[in-house]
Short mmCIF file of C-alpha atoms in Angstrom, two decimals:
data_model
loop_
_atom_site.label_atom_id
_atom_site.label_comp_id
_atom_site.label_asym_id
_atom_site.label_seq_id
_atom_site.Cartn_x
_atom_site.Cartn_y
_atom_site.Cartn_z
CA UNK A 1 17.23 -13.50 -7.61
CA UNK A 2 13.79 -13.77 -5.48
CA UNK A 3 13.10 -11.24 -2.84
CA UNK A 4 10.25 -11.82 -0.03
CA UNK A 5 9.52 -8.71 2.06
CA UNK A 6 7.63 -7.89 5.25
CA UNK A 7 5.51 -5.06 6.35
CA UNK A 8 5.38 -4.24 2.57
CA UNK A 9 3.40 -0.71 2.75
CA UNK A 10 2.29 -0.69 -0.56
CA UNK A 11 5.22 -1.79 -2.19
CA UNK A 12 7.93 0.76 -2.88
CA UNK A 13 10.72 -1.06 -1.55
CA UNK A 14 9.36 -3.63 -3.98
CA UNK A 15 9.55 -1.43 -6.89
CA UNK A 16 13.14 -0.34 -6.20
CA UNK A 17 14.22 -3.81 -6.14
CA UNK A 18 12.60 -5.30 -9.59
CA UNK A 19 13.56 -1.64 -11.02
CA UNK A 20 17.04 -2.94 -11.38
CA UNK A 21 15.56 -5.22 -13.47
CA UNK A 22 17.52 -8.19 -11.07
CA UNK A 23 15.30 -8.75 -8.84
CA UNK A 24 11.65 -10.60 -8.46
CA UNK A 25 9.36 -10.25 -5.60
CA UNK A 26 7.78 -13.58 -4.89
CA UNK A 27 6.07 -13.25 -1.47
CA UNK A 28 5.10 -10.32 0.17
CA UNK A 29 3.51 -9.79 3.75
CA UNK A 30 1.53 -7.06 5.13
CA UNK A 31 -1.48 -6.82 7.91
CA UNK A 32 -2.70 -3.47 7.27
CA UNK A 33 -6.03 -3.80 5.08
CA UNK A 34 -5.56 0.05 3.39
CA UNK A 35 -2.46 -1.13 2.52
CA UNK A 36 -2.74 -4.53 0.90
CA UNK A 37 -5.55 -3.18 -1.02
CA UNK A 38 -3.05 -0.37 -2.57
CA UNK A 39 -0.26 -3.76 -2.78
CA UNK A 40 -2.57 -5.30 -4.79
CA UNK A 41 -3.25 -3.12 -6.80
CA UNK A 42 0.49 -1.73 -7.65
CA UNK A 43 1.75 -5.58 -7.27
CA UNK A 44 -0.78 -7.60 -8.76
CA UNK A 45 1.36 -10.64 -9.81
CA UNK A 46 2.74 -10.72 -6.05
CA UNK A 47 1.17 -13.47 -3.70
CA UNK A 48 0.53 -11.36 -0.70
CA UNK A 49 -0.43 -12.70 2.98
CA UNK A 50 -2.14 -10.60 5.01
CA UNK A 51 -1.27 -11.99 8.48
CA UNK A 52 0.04 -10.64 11.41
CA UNK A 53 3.75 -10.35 11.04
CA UNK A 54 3.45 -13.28 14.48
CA UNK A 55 2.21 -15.88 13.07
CA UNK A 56 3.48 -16.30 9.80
CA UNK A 57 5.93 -19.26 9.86
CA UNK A 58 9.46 -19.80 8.14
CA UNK A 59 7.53 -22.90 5.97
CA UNK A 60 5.05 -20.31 4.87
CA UNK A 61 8.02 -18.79 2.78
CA UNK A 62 9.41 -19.65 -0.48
CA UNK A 63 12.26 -22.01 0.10
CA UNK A 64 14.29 -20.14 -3.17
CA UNK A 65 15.02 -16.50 -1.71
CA UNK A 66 17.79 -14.94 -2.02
CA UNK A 67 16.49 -11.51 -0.07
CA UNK A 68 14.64 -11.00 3.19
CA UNK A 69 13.18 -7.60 3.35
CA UNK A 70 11.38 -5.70 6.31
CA UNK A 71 10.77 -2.79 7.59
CA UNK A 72 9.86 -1.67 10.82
CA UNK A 73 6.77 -1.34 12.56
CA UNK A 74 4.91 2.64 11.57
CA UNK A 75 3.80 4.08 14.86
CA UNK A 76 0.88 6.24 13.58
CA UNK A 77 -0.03 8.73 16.44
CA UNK A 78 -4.03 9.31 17.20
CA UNK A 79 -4.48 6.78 14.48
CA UNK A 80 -6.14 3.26 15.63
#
């Protein structure tokens, strides 16, 4: 089975997923530039879109997923 996630961090939920050994991420989506650097980096096989979360639209996703991941939205206090 395919799994696409959202707000991907750096790709732990990822790793628990393809872990099982069931599982293969094929799309991943995150805005935050730290982070997709660190995706990249763990996840390097992973096409990864770097879009807001908004504008990203269902066509832009892999038609043969069988899970949709996301997590919410971090609120980082005094952090821009």
């Amino acid at each position: 089975p395919y799994t696409t996630l959202f707000r991907s961090g750096v790709g732990g939920i990822e790793l628990g997923f393809e872990q099982t050994g069931c599982f293969e991420t094929v799309y991943a989506n995150e805005f935050d530039k730290y982070a997709r650097i660190t995706y990249s980096e763990n996840h390097s096989d992973t096409y990864l879109d770097g879009r807001d979360i908004h504008v990203v639209d269902a066509n832009d996703i892999p038609k043969d997923v069988d899970v949709i991941v996301g997590r919410s939205e971090e609120r980082r206090v005094g952090k821009e």
